[in-house]
Tab-separated table of C-alpha atoms in Angstrom:
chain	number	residue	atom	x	y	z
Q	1	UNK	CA	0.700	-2.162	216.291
Q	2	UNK	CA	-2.747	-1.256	217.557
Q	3	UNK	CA	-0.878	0.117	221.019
Q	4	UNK	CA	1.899	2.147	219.174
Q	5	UNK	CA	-0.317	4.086	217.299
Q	6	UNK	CA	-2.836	4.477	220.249
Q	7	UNK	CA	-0.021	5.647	222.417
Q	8	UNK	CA	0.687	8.200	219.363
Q	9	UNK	CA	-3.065	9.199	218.910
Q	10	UNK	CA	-2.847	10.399	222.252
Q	11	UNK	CA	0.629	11.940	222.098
Q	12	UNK	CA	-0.989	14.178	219.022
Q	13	UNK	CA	-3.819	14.853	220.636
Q	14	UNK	CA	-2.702	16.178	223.835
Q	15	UNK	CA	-0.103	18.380	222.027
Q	16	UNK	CA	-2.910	19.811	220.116
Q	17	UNK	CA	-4.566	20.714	223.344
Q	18	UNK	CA	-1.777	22.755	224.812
Q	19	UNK	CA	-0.593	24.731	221.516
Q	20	UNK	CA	1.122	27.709	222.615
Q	21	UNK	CA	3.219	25.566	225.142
Q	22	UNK	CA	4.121	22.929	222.493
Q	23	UNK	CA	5.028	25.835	220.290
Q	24	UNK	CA	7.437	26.985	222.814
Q	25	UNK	CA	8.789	24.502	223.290
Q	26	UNK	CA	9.422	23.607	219.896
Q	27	UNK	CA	10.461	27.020	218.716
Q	28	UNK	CA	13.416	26.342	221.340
Q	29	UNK	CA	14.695	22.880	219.990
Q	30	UNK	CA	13.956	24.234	216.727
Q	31	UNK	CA	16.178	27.379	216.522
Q	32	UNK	CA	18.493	25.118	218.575
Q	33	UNK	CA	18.657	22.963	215.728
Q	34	UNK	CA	19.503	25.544	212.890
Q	35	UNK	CA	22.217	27.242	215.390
Q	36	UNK	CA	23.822	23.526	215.556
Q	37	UNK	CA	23.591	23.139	211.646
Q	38	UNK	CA	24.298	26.503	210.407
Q	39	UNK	CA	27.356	27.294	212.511
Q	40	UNK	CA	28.994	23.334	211.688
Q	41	UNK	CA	28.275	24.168	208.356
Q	42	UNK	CA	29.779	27.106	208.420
Q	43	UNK	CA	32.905	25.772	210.347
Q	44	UNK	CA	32.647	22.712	207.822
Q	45	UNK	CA	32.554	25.942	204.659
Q	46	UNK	CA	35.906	27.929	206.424
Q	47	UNK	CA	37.790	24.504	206.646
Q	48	UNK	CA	37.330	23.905	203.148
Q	49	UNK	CA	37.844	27.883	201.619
Q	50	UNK	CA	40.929	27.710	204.097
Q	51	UNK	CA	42.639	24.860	202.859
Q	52	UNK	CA	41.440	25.281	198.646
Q	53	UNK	CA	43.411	29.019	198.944
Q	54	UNK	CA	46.768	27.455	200.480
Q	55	UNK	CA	46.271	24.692	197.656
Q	56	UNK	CA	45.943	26.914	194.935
Q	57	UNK	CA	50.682	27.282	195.296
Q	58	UNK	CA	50.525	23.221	195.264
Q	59	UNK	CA	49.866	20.753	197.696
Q	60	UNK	CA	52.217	19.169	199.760
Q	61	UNK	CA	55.393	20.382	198.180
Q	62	UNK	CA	58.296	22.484	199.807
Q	63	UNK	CA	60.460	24.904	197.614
Q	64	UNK	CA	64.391	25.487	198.422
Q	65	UNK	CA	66.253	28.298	198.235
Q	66	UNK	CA	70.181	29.047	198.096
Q	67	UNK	CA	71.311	30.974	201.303
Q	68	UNK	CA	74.443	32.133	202.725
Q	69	UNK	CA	76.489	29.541	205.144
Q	70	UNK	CA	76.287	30.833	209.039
Q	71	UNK	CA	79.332	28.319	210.180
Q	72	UNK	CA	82.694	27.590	209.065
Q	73	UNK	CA	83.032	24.005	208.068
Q	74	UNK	CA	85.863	21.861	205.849
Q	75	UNK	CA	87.934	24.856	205.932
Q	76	UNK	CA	85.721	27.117	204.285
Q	77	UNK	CA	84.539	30.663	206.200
Q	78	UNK	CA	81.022	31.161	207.033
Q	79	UNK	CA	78.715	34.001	205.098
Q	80	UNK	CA	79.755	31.811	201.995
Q	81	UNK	CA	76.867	32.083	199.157
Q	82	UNK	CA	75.583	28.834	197.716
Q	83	UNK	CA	74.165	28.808	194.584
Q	84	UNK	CA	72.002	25.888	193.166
Q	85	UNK	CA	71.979	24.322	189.658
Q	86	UNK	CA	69.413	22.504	187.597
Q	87	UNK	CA	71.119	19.374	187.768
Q	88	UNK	CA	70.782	19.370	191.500
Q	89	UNK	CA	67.330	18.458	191.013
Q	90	UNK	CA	68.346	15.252	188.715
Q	91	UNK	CA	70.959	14.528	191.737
Q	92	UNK	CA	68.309	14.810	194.663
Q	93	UNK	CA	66.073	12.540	192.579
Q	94	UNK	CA	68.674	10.086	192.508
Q	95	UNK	CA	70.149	10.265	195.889
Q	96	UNK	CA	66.045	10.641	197.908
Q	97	UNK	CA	63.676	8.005	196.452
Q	98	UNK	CA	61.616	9.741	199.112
Q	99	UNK	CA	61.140	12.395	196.788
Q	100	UNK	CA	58.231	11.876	194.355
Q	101	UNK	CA	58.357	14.759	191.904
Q	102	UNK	CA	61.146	18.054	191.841
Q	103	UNK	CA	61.525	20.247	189.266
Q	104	UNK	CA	64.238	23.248	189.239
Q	105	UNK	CA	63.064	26.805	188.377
Q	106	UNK	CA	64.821	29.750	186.789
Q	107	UNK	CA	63.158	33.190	187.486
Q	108	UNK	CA	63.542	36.792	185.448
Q	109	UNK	CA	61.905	39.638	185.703
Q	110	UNK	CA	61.335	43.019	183.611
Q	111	UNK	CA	61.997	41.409	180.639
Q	112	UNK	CA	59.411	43.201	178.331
Q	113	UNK	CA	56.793	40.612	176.599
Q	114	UNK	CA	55.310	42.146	173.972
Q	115	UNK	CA	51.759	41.620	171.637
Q	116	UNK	CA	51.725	44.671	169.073
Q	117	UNK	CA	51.447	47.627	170.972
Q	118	UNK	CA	50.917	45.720	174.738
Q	119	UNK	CA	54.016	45.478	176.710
Q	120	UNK	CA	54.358	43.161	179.795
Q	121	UNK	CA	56.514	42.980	182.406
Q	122	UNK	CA	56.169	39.866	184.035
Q	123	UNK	CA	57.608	37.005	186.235
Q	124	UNK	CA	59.564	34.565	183.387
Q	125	UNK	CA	59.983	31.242	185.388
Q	126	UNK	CA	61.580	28.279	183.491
Q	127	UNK	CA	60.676	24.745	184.847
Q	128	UNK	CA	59.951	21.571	182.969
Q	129	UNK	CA	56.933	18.994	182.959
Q	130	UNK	CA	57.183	17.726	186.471
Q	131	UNK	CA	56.430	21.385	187.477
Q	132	UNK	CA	52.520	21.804	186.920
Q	133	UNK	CA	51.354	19.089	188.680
Q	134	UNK	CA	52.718	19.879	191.769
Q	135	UNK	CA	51.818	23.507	191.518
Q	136	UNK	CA	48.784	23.236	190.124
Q	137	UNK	CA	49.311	24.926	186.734
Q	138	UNK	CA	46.552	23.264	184.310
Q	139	UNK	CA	45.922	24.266	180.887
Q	140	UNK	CA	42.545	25.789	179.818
Q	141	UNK	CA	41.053	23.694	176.991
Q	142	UNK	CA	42.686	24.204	173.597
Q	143	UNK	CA	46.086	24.308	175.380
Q	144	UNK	CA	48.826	22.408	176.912
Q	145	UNK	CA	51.359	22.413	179.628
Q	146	UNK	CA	55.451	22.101	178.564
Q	147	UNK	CA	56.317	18.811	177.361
Q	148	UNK	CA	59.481	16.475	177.324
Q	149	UNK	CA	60.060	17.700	173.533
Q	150	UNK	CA	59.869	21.428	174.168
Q	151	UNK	CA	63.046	20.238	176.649
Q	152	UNK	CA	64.930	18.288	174.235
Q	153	UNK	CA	64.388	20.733	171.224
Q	154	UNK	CA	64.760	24.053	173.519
Q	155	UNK	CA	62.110	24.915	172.064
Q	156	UNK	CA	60.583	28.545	171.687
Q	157	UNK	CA	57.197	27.717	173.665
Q	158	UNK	CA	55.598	29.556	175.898
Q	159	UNK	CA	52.584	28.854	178.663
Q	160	UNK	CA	50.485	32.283	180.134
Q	161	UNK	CA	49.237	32.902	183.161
Q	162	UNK	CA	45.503	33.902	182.335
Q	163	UNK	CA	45.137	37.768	183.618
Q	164	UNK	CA	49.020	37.720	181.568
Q	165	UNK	CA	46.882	36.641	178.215
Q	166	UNK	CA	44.262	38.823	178.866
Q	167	UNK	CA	46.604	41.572	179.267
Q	168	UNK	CA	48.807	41.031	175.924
Q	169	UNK	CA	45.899	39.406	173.903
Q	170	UNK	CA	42.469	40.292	175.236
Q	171	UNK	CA	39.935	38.912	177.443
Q	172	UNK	CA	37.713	37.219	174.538
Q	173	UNK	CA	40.459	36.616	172.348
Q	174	UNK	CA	42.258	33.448	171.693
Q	175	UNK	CA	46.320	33.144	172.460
Q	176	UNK	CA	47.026	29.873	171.605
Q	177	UNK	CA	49.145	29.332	168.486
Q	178	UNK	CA	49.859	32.324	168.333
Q	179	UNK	CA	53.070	34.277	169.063
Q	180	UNK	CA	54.411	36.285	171.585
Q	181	UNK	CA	57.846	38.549	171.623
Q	182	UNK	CA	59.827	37.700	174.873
Q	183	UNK	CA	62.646	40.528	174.406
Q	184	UNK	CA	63.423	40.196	170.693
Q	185	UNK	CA	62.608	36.473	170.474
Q	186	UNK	CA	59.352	34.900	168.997
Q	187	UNK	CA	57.671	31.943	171.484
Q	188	UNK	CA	55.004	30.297	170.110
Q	189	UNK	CA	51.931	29.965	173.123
Q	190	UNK	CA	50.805	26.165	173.765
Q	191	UNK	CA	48.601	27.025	176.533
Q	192	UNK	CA	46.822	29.489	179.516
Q	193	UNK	CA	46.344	28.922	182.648
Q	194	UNK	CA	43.314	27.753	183.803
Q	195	UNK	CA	41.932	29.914	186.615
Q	196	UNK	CA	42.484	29.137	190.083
Q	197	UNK	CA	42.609	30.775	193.473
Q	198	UNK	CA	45.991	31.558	194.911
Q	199	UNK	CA	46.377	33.809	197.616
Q	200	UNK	CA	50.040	32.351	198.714
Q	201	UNK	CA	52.972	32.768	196.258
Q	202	UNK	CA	56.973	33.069	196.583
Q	203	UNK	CA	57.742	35.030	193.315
Q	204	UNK	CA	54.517	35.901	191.887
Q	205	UNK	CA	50.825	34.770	191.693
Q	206	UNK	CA	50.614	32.240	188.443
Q	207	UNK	CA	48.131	33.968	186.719
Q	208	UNK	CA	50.556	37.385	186.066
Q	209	UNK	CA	53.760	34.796	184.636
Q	210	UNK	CA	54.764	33.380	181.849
Q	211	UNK	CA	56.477	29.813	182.059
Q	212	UNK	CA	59.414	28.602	179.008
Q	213	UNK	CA	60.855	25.241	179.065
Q	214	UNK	CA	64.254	25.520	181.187
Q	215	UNK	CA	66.321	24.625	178.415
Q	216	UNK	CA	65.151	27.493	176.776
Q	217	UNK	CA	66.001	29.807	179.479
Q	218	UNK	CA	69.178	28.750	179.524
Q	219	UNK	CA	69.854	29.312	175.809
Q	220	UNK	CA	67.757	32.566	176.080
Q	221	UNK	CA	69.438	34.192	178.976
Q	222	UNK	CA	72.219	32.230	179.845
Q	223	UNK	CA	71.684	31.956	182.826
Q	224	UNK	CA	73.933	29.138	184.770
Q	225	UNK	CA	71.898	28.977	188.429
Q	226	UNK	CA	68.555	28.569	189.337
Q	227	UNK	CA	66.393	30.457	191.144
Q	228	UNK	CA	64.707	27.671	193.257
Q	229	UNK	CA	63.583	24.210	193.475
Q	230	UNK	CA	60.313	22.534	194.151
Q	231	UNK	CA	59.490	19.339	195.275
Q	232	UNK	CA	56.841	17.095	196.862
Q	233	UNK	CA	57.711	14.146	199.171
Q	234	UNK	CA	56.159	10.792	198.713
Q	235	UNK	CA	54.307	10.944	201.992
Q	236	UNK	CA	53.682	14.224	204.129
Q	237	UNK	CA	54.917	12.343	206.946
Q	238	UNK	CA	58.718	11.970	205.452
Q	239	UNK	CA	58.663	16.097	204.643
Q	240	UNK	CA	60.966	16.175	207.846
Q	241	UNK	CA	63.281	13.152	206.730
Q	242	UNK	CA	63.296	14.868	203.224
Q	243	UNK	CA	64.527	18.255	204.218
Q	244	UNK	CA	67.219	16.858	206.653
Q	245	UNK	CA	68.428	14.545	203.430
Q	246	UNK	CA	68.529	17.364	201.215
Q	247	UNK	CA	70.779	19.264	203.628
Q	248	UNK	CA	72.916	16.361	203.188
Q	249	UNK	CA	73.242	15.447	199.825
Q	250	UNK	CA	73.410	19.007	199.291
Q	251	UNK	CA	75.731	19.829	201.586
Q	252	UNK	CA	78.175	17.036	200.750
Q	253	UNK	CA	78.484	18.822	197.149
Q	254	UNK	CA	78.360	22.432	198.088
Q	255	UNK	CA	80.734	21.775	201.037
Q	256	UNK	CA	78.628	22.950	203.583
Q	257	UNK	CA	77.398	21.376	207.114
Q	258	UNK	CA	74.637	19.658	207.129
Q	259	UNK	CA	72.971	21.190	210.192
Q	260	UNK	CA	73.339	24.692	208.969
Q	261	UNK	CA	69.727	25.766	208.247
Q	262	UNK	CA	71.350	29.157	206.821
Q	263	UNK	CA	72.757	27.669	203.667
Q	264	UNK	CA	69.579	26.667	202.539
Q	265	UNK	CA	66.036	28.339	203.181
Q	266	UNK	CA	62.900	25.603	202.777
Q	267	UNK	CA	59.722	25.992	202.855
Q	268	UNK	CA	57.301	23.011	203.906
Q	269	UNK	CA	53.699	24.107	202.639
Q	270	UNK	CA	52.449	21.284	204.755
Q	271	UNK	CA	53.036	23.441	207.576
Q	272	UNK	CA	49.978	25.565	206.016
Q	273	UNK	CA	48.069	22.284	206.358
Q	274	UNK	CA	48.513	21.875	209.693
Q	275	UNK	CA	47.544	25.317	211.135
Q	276	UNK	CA	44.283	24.699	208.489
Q	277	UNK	CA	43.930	21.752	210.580
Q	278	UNK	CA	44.177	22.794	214.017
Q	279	UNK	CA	42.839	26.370	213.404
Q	280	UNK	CA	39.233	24.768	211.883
Q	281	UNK	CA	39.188	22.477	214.476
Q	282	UNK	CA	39.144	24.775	217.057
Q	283	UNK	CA	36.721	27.174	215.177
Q	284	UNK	CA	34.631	24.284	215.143
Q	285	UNK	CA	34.687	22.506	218.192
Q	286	UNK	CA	33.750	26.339	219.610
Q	287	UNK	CA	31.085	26.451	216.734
Q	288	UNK	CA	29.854	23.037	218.375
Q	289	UNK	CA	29.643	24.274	222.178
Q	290	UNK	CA	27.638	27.430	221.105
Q	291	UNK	CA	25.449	25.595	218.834
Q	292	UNK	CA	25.070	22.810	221.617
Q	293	UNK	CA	24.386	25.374	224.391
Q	294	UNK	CA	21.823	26.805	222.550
Q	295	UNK	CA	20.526	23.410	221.819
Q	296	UNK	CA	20.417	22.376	225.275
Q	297	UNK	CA	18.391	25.531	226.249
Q	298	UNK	CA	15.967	24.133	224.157
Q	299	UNK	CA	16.158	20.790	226.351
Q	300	UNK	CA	15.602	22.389	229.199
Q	301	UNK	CA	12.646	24.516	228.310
Q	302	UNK	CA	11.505	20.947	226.864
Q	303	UNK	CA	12.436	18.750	230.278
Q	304	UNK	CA	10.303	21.740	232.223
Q	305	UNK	CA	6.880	20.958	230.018
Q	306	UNK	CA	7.424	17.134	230.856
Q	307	UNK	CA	7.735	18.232	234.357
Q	308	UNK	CA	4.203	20.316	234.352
Q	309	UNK	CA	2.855	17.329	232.068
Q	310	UNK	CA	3.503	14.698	234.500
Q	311	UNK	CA	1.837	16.841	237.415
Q	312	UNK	CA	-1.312	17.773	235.539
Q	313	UNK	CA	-1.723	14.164	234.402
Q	314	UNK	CA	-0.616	12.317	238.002
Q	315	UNK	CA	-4.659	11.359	238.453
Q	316	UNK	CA	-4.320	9.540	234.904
Q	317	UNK	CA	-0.957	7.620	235.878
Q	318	UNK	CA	-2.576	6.558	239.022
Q	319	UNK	CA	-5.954	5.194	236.951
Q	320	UNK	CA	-3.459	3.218	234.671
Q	321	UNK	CA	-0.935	1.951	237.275
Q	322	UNK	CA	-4.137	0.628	238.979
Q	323	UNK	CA	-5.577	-1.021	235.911
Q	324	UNK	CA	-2.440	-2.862	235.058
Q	325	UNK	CA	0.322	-0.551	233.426
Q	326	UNK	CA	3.820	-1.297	234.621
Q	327	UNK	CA	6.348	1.545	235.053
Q	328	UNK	CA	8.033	0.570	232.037
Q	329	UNK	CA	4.991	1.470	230.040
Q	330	UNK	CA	4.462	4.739	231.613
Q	331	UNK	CA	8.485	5.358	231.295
Q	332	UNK	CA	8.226	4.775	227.479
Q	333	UNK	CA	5.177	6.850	226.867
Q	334	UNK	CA	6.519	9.812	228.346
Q	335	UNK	CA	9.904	9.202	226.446
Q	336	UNK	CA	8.596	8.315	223.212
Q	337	UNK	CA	6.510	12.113	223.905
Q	338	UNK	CA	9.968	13.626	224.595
Q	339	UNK	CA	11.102	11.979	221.266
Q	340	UNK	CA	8.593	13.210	219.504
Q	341	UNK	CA	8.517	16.572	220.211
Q	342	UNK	CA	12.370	16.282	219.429
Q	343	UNK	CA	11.685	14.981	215.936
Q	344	UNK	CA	9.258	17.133	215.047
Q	345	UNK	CA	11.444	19.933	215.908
Q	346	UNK	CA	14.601	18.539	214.615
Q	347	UNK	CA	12.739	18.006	210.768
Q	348	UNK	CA	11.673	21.648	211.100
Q	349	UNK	CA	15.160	22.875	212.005
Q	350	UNK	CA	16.826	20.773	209.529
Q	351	UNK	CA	14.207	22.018	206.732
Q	352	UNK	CA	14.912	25.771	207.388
Q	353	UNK	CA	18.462	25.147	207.811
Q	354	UNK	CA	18.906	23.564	204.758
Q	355	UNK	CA	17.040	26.837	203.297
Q	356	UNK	CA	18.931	28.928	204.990
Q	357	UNK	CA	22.619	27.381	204.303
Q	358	UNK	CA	21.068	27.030	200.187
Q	359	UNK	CA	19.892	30.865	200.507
Q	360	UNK	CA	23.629	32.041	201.681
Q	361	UNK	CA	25.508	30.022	199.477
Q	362	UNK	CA	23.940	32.240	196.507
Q	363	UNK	CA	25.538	35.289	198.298
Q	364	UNK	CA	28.669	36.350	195.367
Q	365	UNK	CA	31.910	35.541	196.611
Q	366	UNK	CA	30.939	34.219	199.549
Q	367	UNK	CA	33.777	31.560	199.628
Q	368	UNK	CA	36.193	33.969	198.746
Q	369	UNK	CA	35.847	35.661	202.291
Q	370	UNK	CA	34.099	33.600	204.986
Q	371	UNK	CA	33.909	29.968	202.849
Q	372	UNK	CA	30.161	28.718	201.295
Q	373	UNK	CA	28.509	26.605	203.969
Q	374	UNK	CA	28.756	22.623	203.637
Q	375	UNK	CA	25.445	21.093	205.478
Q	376	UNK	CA	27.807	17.378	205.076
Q	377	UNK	CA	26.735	14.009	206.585
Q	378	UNK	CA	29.375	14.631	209.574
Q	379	UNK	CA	27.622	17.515	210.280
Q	380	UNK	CA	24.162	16.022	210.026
Q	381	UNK	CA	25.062	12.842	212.712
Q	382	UNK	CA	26.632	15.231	214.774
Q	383	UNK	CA	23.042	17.042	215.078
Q	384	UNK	CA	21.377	14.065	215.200
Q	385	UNK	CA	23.878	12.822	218.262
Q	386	UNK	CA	23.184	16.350	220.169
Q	387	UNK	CA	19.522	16.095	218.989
Q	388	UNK	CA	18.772	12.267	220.316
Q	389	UNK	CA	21.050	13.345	223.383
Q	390	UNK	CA	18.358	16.003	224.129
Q	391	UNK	CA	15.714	13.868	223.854
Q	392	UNK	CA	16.738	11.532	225.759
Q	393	UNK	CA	18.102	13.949	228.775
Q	394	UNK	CA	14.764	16.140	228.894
Q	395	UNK	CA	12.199	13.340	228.856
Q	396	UNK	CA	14.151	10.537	231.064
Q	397	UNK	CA	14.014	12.228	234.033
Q	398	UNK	CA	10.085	13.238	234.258
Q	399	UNK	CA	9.595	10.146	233.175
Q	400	UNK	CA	10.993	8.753	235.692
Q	401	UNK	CA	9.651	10.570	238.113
Q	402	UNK	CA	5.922	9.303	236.611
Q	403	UNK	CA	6.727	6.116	236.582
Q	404	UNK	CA	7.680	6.274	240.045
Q	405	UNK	CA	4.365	7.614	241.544
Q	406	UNK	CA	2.702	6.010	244.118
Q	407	UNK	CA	-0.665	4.582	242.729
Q	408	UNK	CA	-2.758	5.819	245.581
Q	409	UNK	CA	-1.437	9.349	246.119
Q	410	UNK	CA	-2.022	9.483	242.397
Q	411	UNK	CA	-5.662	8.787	242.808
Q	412	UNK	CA	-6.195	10.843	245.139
Q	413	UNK	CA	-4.419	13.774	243.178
């Protein structure tokens, strides 16, 4: 224990005696370091904005819509419309156990919705429970989504998208329980949405609509066909099974082939979460070489000092080779001074980076354009890896070197 903290006595000391080149030095590793952090965690901070926007539609689910047919088939011509029911949700249920949630959805607009003198013209979409988890529509507190009764009882219930509420009843005013006029008819409002961010949508963004059970579309407009249908597959992996089933079971009751992509359009969010995938990968596996570059400039700058260090102290080597010191020990004393000029400026880079990535994170917005910074524990080990890798690199090699001196040319240095 005695020899350790002899060998770092020394270390100190001789650091202290060459300031302005130790502060080079570090200054390299150490800016280095925050470039490493700062642009991972920034990488890290895109990956994460990226994929919460395409979330805010749903994740994982896929909507269908009714197309025209593009091939004869069974006797039928081709540029045939199809039209889809709500009860073809029910039969895809049935027929794909693959299939863990699917709702129908009925869609309206410029019917007027009305709050005294505050007219609306918004996106009417009827669905039923299964809906809101999938797209994520949750209710503020106080409120509710549509329930299995509202169904049953075609009831006169109505759920608001949250700049829709603050339109018809205010921002600081409260909207459920009371009542809204959809046309002429009265619907009672369980619930508002609770914000979220949603820069993907397919009729409108959720916060402008207002959602009714189904059943009370139907009654309410009469309306016999659906506008879409959304579902979510059990596993992401099966979203290509899925689709080709549903062209099936579909197809087998509309009379229309099962390869013709026309009669149906789909639309597989997932494929979002792939290019969110492979786009942040590459933005920060680029991120990475930059930050490592800059890193290993610092290295280099640091592998140059151990160079000069082992010539100006060759006469020293020489007195300890001769007194007993193996190469070994003269390998790992000029290593463990690599190291720890490493450390040092790897805890300073981390410190200000953590500052720095704390200091932009207060910027407004900032996730809404470029993504808030994540300093995570990947990002820390992969520093850490590039840091030790460094280390190791820029003080093997001129130590090496001193270990390899001849004892008597050293002496006579």
């Amino acid at each position: 224990m005695s020899a350790f903290s002899g060998t770092f006595s020394e270390i100190f000391l001789y650091l202290r005696q060459y300031k302005s080149r130790t502060a080079m030095t570090l200054f390299g590793l150490i800016w280095g370091t925050v470039t490493v952090i700062v642009l991972l965690a920034f990488g890290a901070g895109v990956r994460v904005s990226m994929s919460k926007n395409m979330h805010g539609m749903g994740e994982g689910i896929a909507i269908v819509w009714p197309g025209r047919t593009s091939v004869a088939y069974k006797g039928y011509g081709r540029d045939r419309g199809i039209r889809l029911r709500a009860e073809d949700a029910d039969i895809l249920r049935r027929e794909i156990p693959e299939i863990e949630a699917i709702s129908p959805e009925y869609s309206k607009w410029n019917t007027p919705v009305r709050v005294g003198e505050q007219i609306l013209r918004p996106n009417i979409s009827g669905s039923i429970p299964e809906y809101a988890p999938m797209r994520n529509v949750w209710p503020q507190p106080g409120g509710r989504w549509l329930n299995d009764p509202d169904l049953k009882a075609r009831k006169r219930v109505a759920f608001l998208g949250y700049k829709a509420k603050e339109f018809l009843f205010g921002k600081e005013s409260e909207a459920v329980g009371k009542y809204i006029l959809v046309g002429d008819s009265p619907f009672l409002v369980v619930g508002v949405l609770k914000e979220k961010t949603q820069p993907s949508s397919y009729n409108a963004r959720d916060e402008d609509r207002v959602f009714i059970p189904s059943t009370t579309f139907e009654s309410t407009f009469g309306n016999r066909y659906i506008e879409n249908l959304v579902y979510k597959p059990r596993n992401a992996a099966q979203a290509k099974m899925v689709q080709s089933r549903i062209y099936e079971v579909l197809g087998k009751k509309y009379i229309f082939d099962p390869k013709d992509e026309q009669a149906l359009g789909i639309w597989d969010t997932t494929e979002m979460d792939k290019f969110v995938f492979f786009f942040s990968l590459g933005l920060n596996i680029f991120m990475l070489i930059i930050g490592a570059l800059t890193l290993t400039v610092g290295g280099i700058g640091l592998a140059n000092i151990m160079y000069v260090v082992v010539q100006e102290r060759t006469r020293e080597i020489g007195v300890r080779r001769s007194i007993g010191a193996r190469q070994k020990h003269i390998m790992s004393q000029f290593m463990t001074e690599a190291f720890l000029i490493v450390g040092i400026g790897g805890i300073i880079g981390f410190t200000i980076s953590m500052l720095l990535i704390k200091l932009i994170s207060l910027i407004p917005k900032i996730d809404e354009y470029v993504g808030r910074p994540v300093l995570s524990l990947k990002v820390a080990l992969i520093t850490i890896v590039i840091l030790s890798l460094v280390g190791f690199l820029s003080g093997f090699f001129p130590a090496r070197r001193a270990a390899r001196l001849n004892v008597a040319d050293c002496l006579r240095a």
